[in-house]
PDB file of C-alpha atoms in Angstrom:
ATOM      1  CA  MET A 504      68.074  43.657 -28.929  1.00 36.00           C
ATOM      2  CA  SER A 505      69.179  45.711 -25.961  1.00 43.00           C
ATOM      3  CA  ASP A 506      67.655  48.960 -24.747  1.00 45.00           C
ATOM      4  CA  LEU A 507      71.048  50.464 -23.911  1.00 58.00           C
ATOM      5  CA  GLY A 508      73.831  51.854 -26.046  1.00 51.00           C
ATOM      6  CA  SER A 509      77.388  50.804 -26.540  1.00 42.00           C
ATOM      7  CA  GLY A 510      79.311  48.876 -23.941  1.00 43.00           C
ATOM      8  CA  ASP A 511      76.806  46.197 -23.370  1.00 42.00           C
ATOM      9  CA  GLU A 512      77.606  44.027 -26.371  1.00 41.00           C
ATOM     10  CA  GLY A 513      81.439  44.015 -26.169  1.00 42.00           C
ATOM     11  CA  SER A 514      84.310  46.123 -27.596  1.00 42.00           C
ATOM     12  CA  ASN A 515      83.293  45.755 -31.184  1.00 47.00           C
ATOM     13  CA  SER A 516      79.795  47.093 -30.503  1.00 47.00           C
ATOM     14  CA  GLN A 517      81.442  49.991 -28.601  1.00 48.00           C
ATOM     15  CA  SER A 518      83.539  51.074 -31.513  1.00 45.00           C
ATOM     16  CA  GLN A 519      80.623  50.693 -34.027  1.00 49.00           C
ATOM     17  CA  GLN A 520      78.030  52.520 -31.922  1.00 50.00           C
ATOM     18  CA  GLY A 521      80.219  55.198 -30.255  1.00 51.00           C
ATOM     19  CA  ALA A 522      79.909  57.573 -33.201  1.00 49.00           C
ATOM     20  CA  MET A 523      76.036  57.208 -33.034  1.00 70.00           C
ATOM     21  CA  GLU A 524      75.893  58.361 -29.366  1.00 78.00           C
ATOM     22  CA  GLN A 525      75.234  61.825 -28.151  1.00 81.00           C
ATOM     23  CA  GLU A 526      76.353  62.967 -24.729  1.00 86.00           C
ATOM     24  CA  LEU A 527      73.604  65.019 -22.949  1.00 86.00           C
ATOM     25  CA  ALA A 528      75.160  65.643 -19.525  1.00 89.00           C
ATOM     26  CA  THR A 529      78.054  64.575 -17.327  1.00 91.00           C
ATOM     27  CA  LYS A 530      78.992  64.721 -13.609  1.00 93.00           C
ATOM     28  CA  MET A 531      82.358  63.937 -12.030  1.00 94.00           C
ATOM     29  CA  LEU A 532      82.775  62.802  -8.416  1.00 96.00           C
ATOM     30  CA  GLN A 533      85.976  62.465  -6.426  1.00 96.00           C
ATOM     31  CA  ILE A 534      85.433  59.893  -3.689  1.00 95.00           C
ATOM     32  CA  GLN A 535      88.607  59.052  -1.782  1.00 94.00           C
ATOM     33  CA  SER A 536      91.235  58.037  -4.376  1.00 92.00           C
ATOM     34  CA  LYS A 537      88.678  57.278  -7.099  1.00 95.00           C
ATOM     35  CA  ARG A 538      87.023  59.440  -9.737  1.00 95.00           C
ATOM     36  CA  PHE A 539      83.516  58.587 -11.019  1.00 97.00           C
ATOM     37  CA  TYR A 540      81.917  59.896 -14.160  1.00 96.00           C
ATOM     38  CA  LEU A 541      78.164  59.745 -14.613  1.00 96.00           C
ATOM     39  CA  ASP A 542      77.322  60.357 -18.275  1.00 94.00           C
ATOM     40  CA  VAL A 543      73.801  60.657 -19.661  1.00 91.00           C
ATOM     41  CA  LYS A 544      73.923  59.494 -23.289  1.00 90.00           C
ATOM     42  CA  GLN A 545      71.463  59.098 -26.093  1.00 85.00           C
ATOM     43  CA  ASN A 546      71.352  56.916 -29.191  1.00 83.00           C
ATOM     44  CA  ARG A 547      68.714  55.622 -31.497  1.00 78.00           C
ATOM     45  CA  ARG A 548      67.444  53.230 -28.780  1.00 79.00           C
ATOM     46  CA  GLY A 549      66.944  55.836 -26.159  1.00 82.00           C
ATOM     47  CA  ARG A 550      68.691  57.384 -23.203  1.00 87.00           C
ATOM     48  CA  PHE A 551      70.974  55.680 -20.642  1.00 93.00           C
ATOM     49  CA  ILE A 552      73.585  56.444 -18.001  1.00 95.00           C
ATOM     50  CA  LYS A 553      77.188  55.213 -18.230  1.00 95.00           C
ATOM     51  CA  VAL A 554      78.899  54.993 -14.818  1.00 97.00           C
ATOM     52  CA  ALA A 555      82.708  54.943 -15.187  1.00 96.00           C
ATOM     53  CA  GLU A 556      85.200  54.387 -12.294  1.00 97.00           C
ATOM     54  CA  ILE A 557      88.784  55.551 -12.610  1.00 94.00           C
ATOM     55  CA  GLY A 558      91.099  54.101  -9.986  1.00 90.00           C
ATOM     56  CA  ALA A 559      94.221  55.767  -8.487  1.00 88.00           C
ATOM     57  CA  ASP A 560      96.224  53.566 -10.846  1.00 90.00           C
ATOM     58  CA  GLY A 561      94.331  54.724 -13.862  1.00 89.00           C
ATOM     59  CA  ARG A 562      92.382  51.519 -14.195  1.00 91.00           C
ATOM     60  CA  ARG A 563      88.921  52.059 -15.684  1.00 94.00           C
ATOM     61  CA  SER A 564      85.752  49.998 -15.256  1.00 95.00           C
ATOM     62  CA  GLN A 565      82.193  50.902 -16.241  1.00 95.00           C
ATOM     63  CA  ILE A 566      78.561  49.810 -16.208  1.00 96.00           C
ATOM     64  CA  PHE A 567      75.502  50.923 -18.061  1.00 94.00           C
ATOM     65  CA  LEU A 568      72.100  51.726 -16.626  1.00 94.00           C
ATOM     66  CA  ALA A 569      68.761  52.399 -18.423  1.00 92.00           C
ATOM     67  CA  LEU A 570      67.202  55.408 -16.850  1.00 93.00           C
ATOM     68  CA  SER A 571      64.490  53.303 -15.165  1.00 92.00           C
ATOM     69  CA  THR A 572      67.215  51.117 -13.672  1.00 94.00           C
ATOM     70  CA  ALA A 573      69.153  54.215 -12.574  1.00 95.00           C
ATOM     71  CA  GLY A 574      66.075  55.349 -10.669  1.00 94.00           C
ATOM     72  CA  GLU A 575      65.823  52.006  -8.899  1.00 95.00           C
ATOM     73  CA  PHE A 576      69.512  52.098  -8.159  1.00 96.00           C
ATOM     74  CA  ARG A 577      69.243  55.586  -6.610  1.00 96.00           C
ATOM     75  CA  ASP A 578      66.533  54.248  -4.237  1.00 95.00           C
ATOM     76  CA  HIS A 579      68.773  51.334  -3.276  1.00 97.00           C
ATOM     77  CA  LEU A 580      71.595  53.747  -2.543  1.00 97.00           C
ATOM     78  CA  SER A 581      69.436  55.436   0.053  1.00 96.00           C
ATOM     79  CA  THR A 582      68.665  52.070   1.718  1.00 96.00           C
ATOM     80  CA  PHE A 583      72.248  50.935   1.656  1.00 97.00           C
ATOM     81  CA  SER A 584      73.445  54.287   3.092  1.00 96.00           C
ATOM     82  CA  ASP A 585      70.914  53.991   5.973  1.00 95.00           C
ATOM     83  CA  PHE A 586      72.072  50.402   6.653  1.00 95.00           C
ATOM     84  CA  TYR A 587      75.751  51.569   6.544  1.00 95.00           C
ATOM     85  CA  SER A 588      75.063  54.352   8.981  1.00 94.00           C
ATOM     86  CA  SER A 589      73.565  51.821  11.436  1.00 93.00           C
ATOM     87  CA  LEU A 590      76.745  49.739  11.459  1.00 90.00           C
ATOM     88  CA  GLY A 591      79.262  50.117  14.236  1.00 85.00           C
ATOM     89  CA  PRO A 592      83.016  50.390  13.678  1.00 87.00           C
ATOM     90  CA  PRO A 593      84.596  47.671  11.560  1.00 83.00           C
ATOM     91  CA  ASN A 594      85.157  44.465  13.455  1.00 78.00           C
ATOM     92  CA  PRO A 595      87.206  41.767  11.621  1.00 75.00           C
ATOM     93  CA  ASP A 596      85.778  39.112  13.877  1.00 76.00           C
ATOM     94  CA  SER A 597      82.185  39.791  12.917  1.00 76.00           C
ATOM     95  CA  VAL A 598      82.564  40.029   9.173  1.00 74.00           C
ATOM     96  CA  PRO A 599      80.952  37.215   7.147  1.00 81.00           C
ATOM     97  CA  GLU A 600      83.327  34.921   5.282  1.00 83.00           C
ATOM     98  CA  ASP A 601      82.438  36.372   1.885  1.00 87.00           C
ATOM     99  CA  GLY A 602      82.675  39.937   3.214  1.00 88.00           C
ATOM    100  CA  LYS A 603      79.053  40.709   2.365  1.00 92.00           C
ATOM    101  CA  LEU A 604      77.074  42.893   4.804  1.00 93.00           C
ATOM    102  CA  LYS A 605      73.954  43.442   2.648  1.00 95.00           C
ATOM    103  CA  SER A 606      72.907  42.488  -0.884  1.00 96.00           C
ATOM    104  CA  GLU A 607      70.223  43.298  -3.448  1.00 96.00           C
ATOM    105  CA  MET A 608      69.537  42.524  -7.068  1.00 95.00           C
ATOM    106  CA  MET A 609      68.022  44.466  -9.913  1.00 95.00           C
ATOM    107  CA  VAL A 610      66.714  43.022 -13.199  1.00 92.00           C
ATOM    108  CA  LYS A 611      66.286  44.892 -16.414  1.00 87.00           C
ATOM    109  CA  ASP A 612      65.450  42.952 -19.567  1.00 82.00           C
ATOM    110  CA  ASN A 613      68.355  40.572 -20.112  1.00 83.00           C
ATOM    111  CA  ARG A 614      70.558  42.162 -17.491  1.00 89.00           C
ATOM    112  CA  ARG A 615      71.082  41.584 -13.864  1.00 92.00           C
ATOM    113  CA  TYR A 616      72.658  44.013 -11.419  1.00 95.00           C
ATOM    114  CA  TYR A 617      74.070  42.725  -8.117  1.00 95.00           C
ATOM    115  CA  LEU A 618      74.552  45.287  -5.266  1.00 97.00           C
ATOM    116  CA  ASP A 619      76.758  44.032  -2.475  1.00 97.00           C
ATOM    117  CA  LEU A 620      77.879  46.123   0.513  1.00 96.00           C
ATOM    118  CA  LYS A 621      81.164  44.498   1.467  1.00 95.00           C
ATOM    119  CA  GLU A 622      83.958  44.885   3.920  1.00 93.00           C
ATOM    120  CA  ASN A 623      87.622  43.984   3.619  1.00 90.00           C
ATOM    121  CA  SER A 624      90.901  45.107   4.986  1.00 84.00           C
ATOM    122  CA  ARG A 625      90.685  48.446   3.120  1.00 85.00           C
ATOM    123  CA  GLY A 626      87.234  49.298   4.438  1.00 90.00           C
ATOM    124  CA  ARG A 627      83.566  49.102   3.348  1.00 95.00           C
ATOM    125  CA  PHE A 628      82.344  49.626  -0.090  1.00 96.00           C
ATOM    126  CA  LEU A 629      79.387  48.989  -2.429  1.00 97.00           C
ATOM    127  CA  ARG A 630      80.191  46.740  -5.319  1.00 97.00           C
ATOM    128  CA  VAL A 631      77.769  47.002  -8.317  1.00 97.00           C
ATOM    129  CA  SER A 632      78.091  44.196 -10.827  1.00 96.00           C
ATOM    130  CA  GLN A 633      76.394  43.996 -14.186  1.00 95.00           C
ATOM    131  CA  THR A 634      75.887  40.699 -16.023  1.00 91.00           C
ATOM    132  CA  ILE A 635      74.121  39.743 -19.294  1.00 81.00           C
ATOM    133  CA  THR A 636      72.007  36.633 -19.252  1.00 69.00           C
ATOM    134  CA  ARG A 637      73.085  35.498 -22.732  1.00 68.00           C
ATOM    135  CA  GLY A 638      76.744  35.664 -21.848  1.00 65.00           C
ATOM    136  CA  GLY A 639      79.437  38.274 -22.207  1.00 68.00           C
ATOM    137  CA  PRO A 640      81.912  40.032 -19.939  1.00 75.00           C
ATOM    138  CA  ARG A 641      81.007  40.826 -16.332  1.00 85.00           C
ATOM    139  CA  SER A 642      81.575  44.523 -15.493  1.00 93.00           C
ATOM    140  CA  GLN A 643      81.525  46.182 -12.087  1.00 95.00           C
ATOM    141  CA  VAL A 644      82.346  49.295 -10.130  1.00 96.00           C
ATOM    142  CA  ALA A 645      83.097  49.748  -6.465  1.00 96.00           C
ATOM    143  CA  ILE A 646      81.831  52.804  -4.586  1.00 97.00           C
ATOM    144  CA  PRO A 647      83.380  53.634  -1.200  1.00 96.00           C
ATOM    145  CA  ALA A 648      80.680  53.374   1.415  1.00 96.00           C
ATOM    146  CA  GLN A 649      81.333  56.970   2.665  1.00 95.00           C
ATOM    147  CA  GLY A 650      80.526  58.210  -0.838  1.00 96.00           C
ATOM    148  CA  MET A 651      77.138  56.574  -1.376  1.00 97.00           C
ATOM    149  CA  ILE A 652      75.164  59.619  -0.473  1.00 97.00           C
ATOM    150  CA  GLU A 653      77.165  61.870  -2.711  1.00 97.00           C
ATOM    151  CA  PHE A 654      76.822  59.341  -5.503  1.00 97.00           C
ATOM    152  CA  ARG A 655      73.030  59.171  -4.876  1.00 96.00           C
ATOM    153  CA  ASP A 656      72.655  62.967  -4.912  1.00 96.00           C
ATOM    154  CA  ALA A 657      74.558  63.272  -8.242  1.00 96.00           C
ATOM    155  CA  LEU A 658      72.361  60.552  -9.767  1.00 96.00           C
ATOM    156  CA  THR A 659      69.297  62.249  -8.495  1.00 95.00           C
ATOM    157  CA  ASP A 660      70.275  65.517 -10.160  1.00 93.00           C
ATOM    158  CA  LEU A 661      70.642  63.768 -13.551  1.00 93.00           C
ATOM    159  CA  LEU A 662      67.309  61.898 -13.181  1.00 92.00           C
ATOM    160  CA  ASP A 663      65.507  65.107 -12.151  1.00 90.00           C
ATOM    161  CA  GLU A 664      66.643  66.673 -15.363  1.00 86.00           C
ATOM    162  CA  PHE A 665      66.201  63.750 -17.796  1.00 85.00           C
ATOM    163  CA  GLY A 666      63.547  61.599 -16.049  1.00 84.00           C
ATOM    164  CA  CYS A 667      63.391  57.874 -15.464  1.00 82.00           C
ATOM    165  CA  ASP A 668      61.899  56.868 -18.835  1.00 76.00           C
ATOM    166  CA  GLU A 669      64.642  55.814 -21.278  1.00 69.00           C
ATOM    167  CA  HIS A 670      62.235  55.774 -24.166  1.00 64.00           C
ATOM    168  CA  ALA A 671      60.782  59.269 -23.515  1.00 61.00           C
ATOM    169  CA  TYR A 672      62.979  60.641 -26.360  1.00 55.00           C
ATOM    170  CA  LYS A 673      61.598  59.615 -29.752  1.00 57.00           C
ATOM    171  CA  PRO A 674      62.609  61.116 -33.015  1.00 58.00           C
ATOM    172  CA  ASP A 675      59.915  62.381 -35.406  1.00 67.00           C
ATOM    173  CA  LEU A 676      58.666  59.370 -37.302  1.00 74.00           C
ATOM    174  CA  PRO A 677      57.011  59.422 -40.788  1.00 82.00           C
ATOM    175  CA  GLU A 678      53.236  59.116 -40.971  1.00 82.00           C
ATOM    176  CA  GLY A 679      51.688  55.830 -41.980  1.00 83.00           C
ATOM    177  CA  ARG A 680      50.813  55.143 -45.654  1.00 90.00           C
ATOM    178  CA  HIS A 681      47.938  53.124 -47.194  1.00 91.00           C
ATOM    179  CA  LEU A 682      47.758  51.255 -50.460  1.00 92.00           C
ATOM    180  CA  HIS A 683      44.594  49.733 -51.935  1.00 92.00           C
ATOM    181  CA  VAL A 684      44.976  47.040 -54.665  1.00 90.00           C
ATOM    182  CA  ASP A 685      41.919  45.064 -55.896  1.00 88.00           C
ATOM    183  CA  SER A 686      40.370  43.609 -52.791  1.00 86.00           C
ATOM    184  CA  LYS A 687      43.415  44.080 -50.538  1.00 89.00           C
ATOM    185  CA  ASN A 688      44.633  46.923 -48.372  1.00 91.00           C
ATOM    186  CA  PHE A 689      48.256  47.388 -47.443  1.00 93.00           C
ATOM    187  CA  TYR A 690      49.281  49.582 -44.502  1.00 91.00           C
ATOM    188  CA  PHE A 691      52.774  50.849 -43.838  1.00 92.00           C
ATOM    189  CA  ASP A 692      53.284  52.040 -40.295  1.00 86.00           C
ATOM    190  CA  VAL A 693      56.568  53.243 -38.732  1.00 84.00           C
ATOM    191  CA  GLY A 694      57.055  52.779 -35.005  1.00 78.00           C
ATOM    192  CA  GLN A 695      59.675  52.570 -32.271  1.00 70.00           C
ATOM    193  CA  ASN A 696      60.203  50.302 -29.281  1.00 63.00           C
ATOM    194  CA  ASN A 697      63.094  49.517 -27.040  1.00 55.00           C
ATOM    195  CA  ARG A 698      64.862  47.684 -29.913  1.00 67.00           C
ATOM    196  CA  GLY A 699      64.715  50.666 -32.260  1.00 75.00           C
ATOM    197  CA  ILE A 700      62.753  51.939 -35.206  1.00 84.00           C
ATOM    198  CA  TYR A 701      60.793  49.530 -37.380  1.00 85.00           C
ATOM    199  CA  MET A 702      58.188  49.414 -40.166  1.00 90.00           C
ATOM    200  CA  ARG A 703      55.134  47.094 -39.988  1.00 87.00           C
ATOM    201  CA  ILE A 704      53.631  46.218 -43.296  1.00 93.00           C
ATOM    202  CA  SER A 705      50.092  44.813 -42.934  1.00 89.00           C
ATOM    203  CA  GLU A 706      48.011  43.151 -45.510  1.00 91.00           C
ATOM    204  CA  VAL A 707      44.261  43.353 -44.773  1.00 85.00           C
ATOM    205  CA  LYS A 708      41.334  41.719 -46.516  1.00 81.00           C
ATOM    206  CA  THR A 709      37.763  41.254 -45.311  1.00 72.00           C
ATOM    207  CA  ASN A 710      38.457  38.359 -42.912  1.00 72.00           C
ATOM    208  CA  PHE A 711      42.176  38.148 -43.062  1.00 78.00           C
ATOM    209  CA  ARG A 712      45.143  40.136 -41.731  1.00 79.00           C
ATOM    210  CA  THR A 713      48.873  39.413 -41.669  1.00 87.00           C
ATOM    211  CA  ALA A 714      51.890  41.611 -41.059  1.00 87.00           C
ATOM    212  CA  ILE A 715      55.645  41.628 -41.154  1.00 92.00           C
ATOM    213  CA  THR A 716      58.023  43.857 -39.167  1.00 90.00           C
ATOM    214  CA  VAL A 717      61.066  45.199 -40.854  1.00 93.00           C
ATOM    215  CA  PRO A 718      63.826  46.813 -38.662  1.00 92.00           C
ATOM    216  CA  GLU A 719      65.022  50.199 -39.782  1.00 91.00           C
ATOM    217  CA  LYS A 720      68.587  49.076 -40.194  1.00 92.00           C
ATOM    218  CA  ILE A 721      67.672  46.810 -43.129  1.00 94.00           C
ATOM    219  CA  TRP A 722      65.351  49.171 -44.953  1.00 94.00           C
ATOM    220  CA  PRO A 723      67.925  50.016 -47.661  1.00 94.00           C
ATOM    221  CA  ARG A 724      68.573  46.378 -48.392  1.00 95.00           C
ATOM    222  CA  PHE A 725      64.815  45.607 -48.354  1.00 95.00           C
ATOM    223  CA  ARG A 726      64.340  48.489 -50.832  1.00 94.00           C
ATOM    224  CA  ASP A 727      67.139  47.283 -53.119  1.00 95.00           C
ATOM    225  CA  ILE A 728      65.716  43.772 -53.235  1.00 96.00           C
ATOM    226  CA  LEU A 729      62.251  45.104 -54.250  1.00 94.00           C
ATOM    227  CA  ALA A 730      63.788  47.480 -56.798  1.00 95.00           C
ATOM    228  CA  ASP A 731      65.804  44.594 -58.298  1.00 95.00           C
ATOM    229  CA  TYR A 732      62.616  42.495 -58.737  1.00 95.00           C
ATOM    230  CA  CYS A 733      60.784  45.473 -60.325  1.00 95.00           C
ATOM    231  CA  ASP A 734      63.646  45.929 -62.788  1.00 94.00           C
ATOM    232  CA  LYS A 735      63.696  42.270 -63.732  1.00 93.00           C
ATOM    233  CA  ILE A 736      59.904  42.077 -64.281  1.00 93.00           C
ATOM    234  CA  LYS A 737      59.993  45.322 -66.323  1.00 92.00           C
ATOM    235  CA  GLN A 738      62.760  43.862 -68.527  1.00 90.00           C
ATOM    236  CA  ASN A 739      60.792  40.582 -68.982  1.00 90.00           C
ATOM    237  CA  HIS A 740      57.789  42.642 -70.177  1.00 88.00           C
ATOM    238  CA  ALA A 741      60.024  44.551 -72.611  1.00 87.00           C
ATOM    239  CA  ASP A 742      61.500  41.306 -74.069  1.00 83.00           C
ATOM    240  CA  GLN A 743      58.191  39.669 -74.821  1.00 80.00           C
ATOM    241  CA  PRO A 744      57.310  39.594 -78.566  1.00 73.00           C
ATOM    242  CA  LEU A 745      54.578  41.925 -79.837  1.00 62.00           C
ATOM    243  CA  VAL A 746      51.234  40.188 -80.770  1.00 55.00           C
ATOM    244  CA  ARG A 747      49.947  41.336 -84.115  1.00 55.00           C
ATOM    245  CA  SER A 748      46.389  40.818 -85.152  1.00 49.00           C
ATOM    246  CA  SER A 749      45.856  38.453 -88.116  1.00 48.00           C
ATOM    247  CA  SER A 750      45.117  40.058 -91.481  1.00 47.00           C
ATOM    248  CA  SER A 751      41.743  39.542 -93.070  1.00 46.00           C
ATOM    249  CA  GLY A 752      43.377  37.703 -95.980  1.00 47.00           C
ATOM    250  CA  ARG A 753      44.454  34.692 -93.790  1.00 47.00           C
ATOM    251  CA  ASN A 754      42.362  31.560 -93.767  1.00 49.00           C
ATOM    252  CA  SER A 755      40.892  30.057 -90.563  1.00 46.00           C
ATOM    253  CA  ASP A 756      43.749  27.532 -90.195  1.00 50.00           C
ATOM    254  CA  ALA A 757      46.395  30.255 -90.327  1.00 44.00           C
ATOM    255  CA  ALA A 758      44.537  32.265 -87.686  1.00 42.00           C
ATOM    256  CA  SER A 759      44.424  29.140 -85.462  1.00 43.00           C
ATOM    257  CA  ASN A 760      48.104  28.689 -85.958  1.00 44.00           C
ATOM    258  CA  ASP A 761      48.818  32.313 -85.066  1.00 44.00           C
ATOM    259  CA  ALA A 762      46.806  32.043 -81.881  1.00 38.00           C
ATOM    260  CA  SER A 763      48.557  28.894 -80.852  1.00 36.00           C
ATOM    261  CA  PHE A 764      51.981  30.616 -81.262  1.00 35.00           C
ATOM    262  CA  THR A 765      50.814  33.639 -79.303  1.00 35.00           C
ATOM    263  CA  VAL A 766      49.892  31.539 -76.187  1.00 33.00           C
ATOM    264  CA  GLN A 767      53.215  29.690 -76.433  1.00 36.00           C
ATOM    265  CA  GLY A 768      55.158  32.980 -76.482  1.00 37.00           C
ATOM    266  CA  ASN A 769      53.358  34.170 -73.332  1.00 37.00           C
ATOM    267  CA  GLY A 770      54.200  30.969 -71.484  1.00 37.00           C
ATOM    268  CA  THR A 771      50.597  30.518 -70.312  1.00 37.00           C
ATOM    269  CA  GLY A 772      49.354  27.743 -72.595  1.00 38.00           C
ATOM    270  CA  GLY A 773      50.202  24.335 -73.811  1.00 39.00           C
ATOM    271  CA  GLY A 774      52.373  23.317 -76.683  1.00 39.00           C
ATOM    272  CA  GLY A 775      50.323  24.161 -79.774  1.00 38.00           C
ATOM    273  CA  GLY A 776      46.727  22.859 -79.570  1.00 39.00           C
ATOM    274  CA  GLY A 777      44.979  20.461 -81.932  1.00 39.00           C
ATOM    275  CA  GLY A 778      45.185  22.283 -85.216  1.00 39.00           C
ATOM    276  CA  SER A 779      46.556  20.470 -88.293  1.00 37.00           C
ATOM    277  CA  GLY A 780      48.880  23.194 -89.638  1.00 39.00           C
ATOM    278  CA  GLY A 781      52.659  22.535 -89.674  1.00 40.00           C
ATOM    279  CA  GLN A 782      53.323  26.080 -88.334  1.00 39.00           C
ATOM    280  CA  SER A 783      51.472  25.186 -85.095  1.00 36.00           C
ATOM    281  CA  GLN A 784      53.594  22.062 -84.618  1.00 37.00           C
ATOM    282  CA  ASP A 785      56.825  24.073 -85.099  1.00 40.00           C
ATOM    283  CA  ALA A 786      55.741  26.667 -82.593  1.00 37.00           C
ATOM    284  CA  GLY A 787      54.984  24.057 -79.989  1.00 39.00           C
ATOM    285  CA  GLY A 788      58.367  22.512 -80.470  1.00 40.00           C
ATOM    286  CA  LYS A 789      60.346  25.671 -79.838  1.00 35.00           C
TER     287      LYS A 789
END
């Protein structure tokens, strides 16, 4: 699972997760004919920054950065700005065929970010492309080269306020629980990682330990399945026939026949035993 919020997994994910996101801060930059919005957002997975570009024609594009990636991006912006300042006036004859003047790459979990300072007939700009290794749409924004410093400063202000650790925010989690049954100990521990909240259920014996991890999103279903089994076992116990002790007036064969019938009703024995009474044979045949 991703460490970012909506927008990484496609439009369906955006609509489903949008209601779960909280906007913490936003900055707007006007760079030439473009507007850029830098939004710090928070969801159950942590904090991240959404960078949205609005072109003069109203066209919108956006990328998403974990806070740690945003810190790395800010540092690259300084390097690219210094390189841009060292360039002379645009010269169409000296531009590489692909238009790239300088390139870098950032990697965060299953995402790759490609930073390319490019030049074309409209000028120089920094193209930032985001790709997901498992597939999915490629998204990108283009920052005019003259605005890289302004962009960096705005990003720095947000990171100074919220830090570079996307997992620094963690909701209050319930304390662990312990259950002792016979020779076994069961531990229920709630934790959180970059994939979200989870419960680890551990079974511990003297020289044995095993555990399962249950994501928080399926806890209700997990609970319902357990409750369903509890109800069924409880009903099975209620449906079992009551076992009455034999009266003192019965002979030994009758007592043997009653015992044979009782084992049969519990489902834990064979079909009747070796007694000679006809009642025992009938019980085994049921």
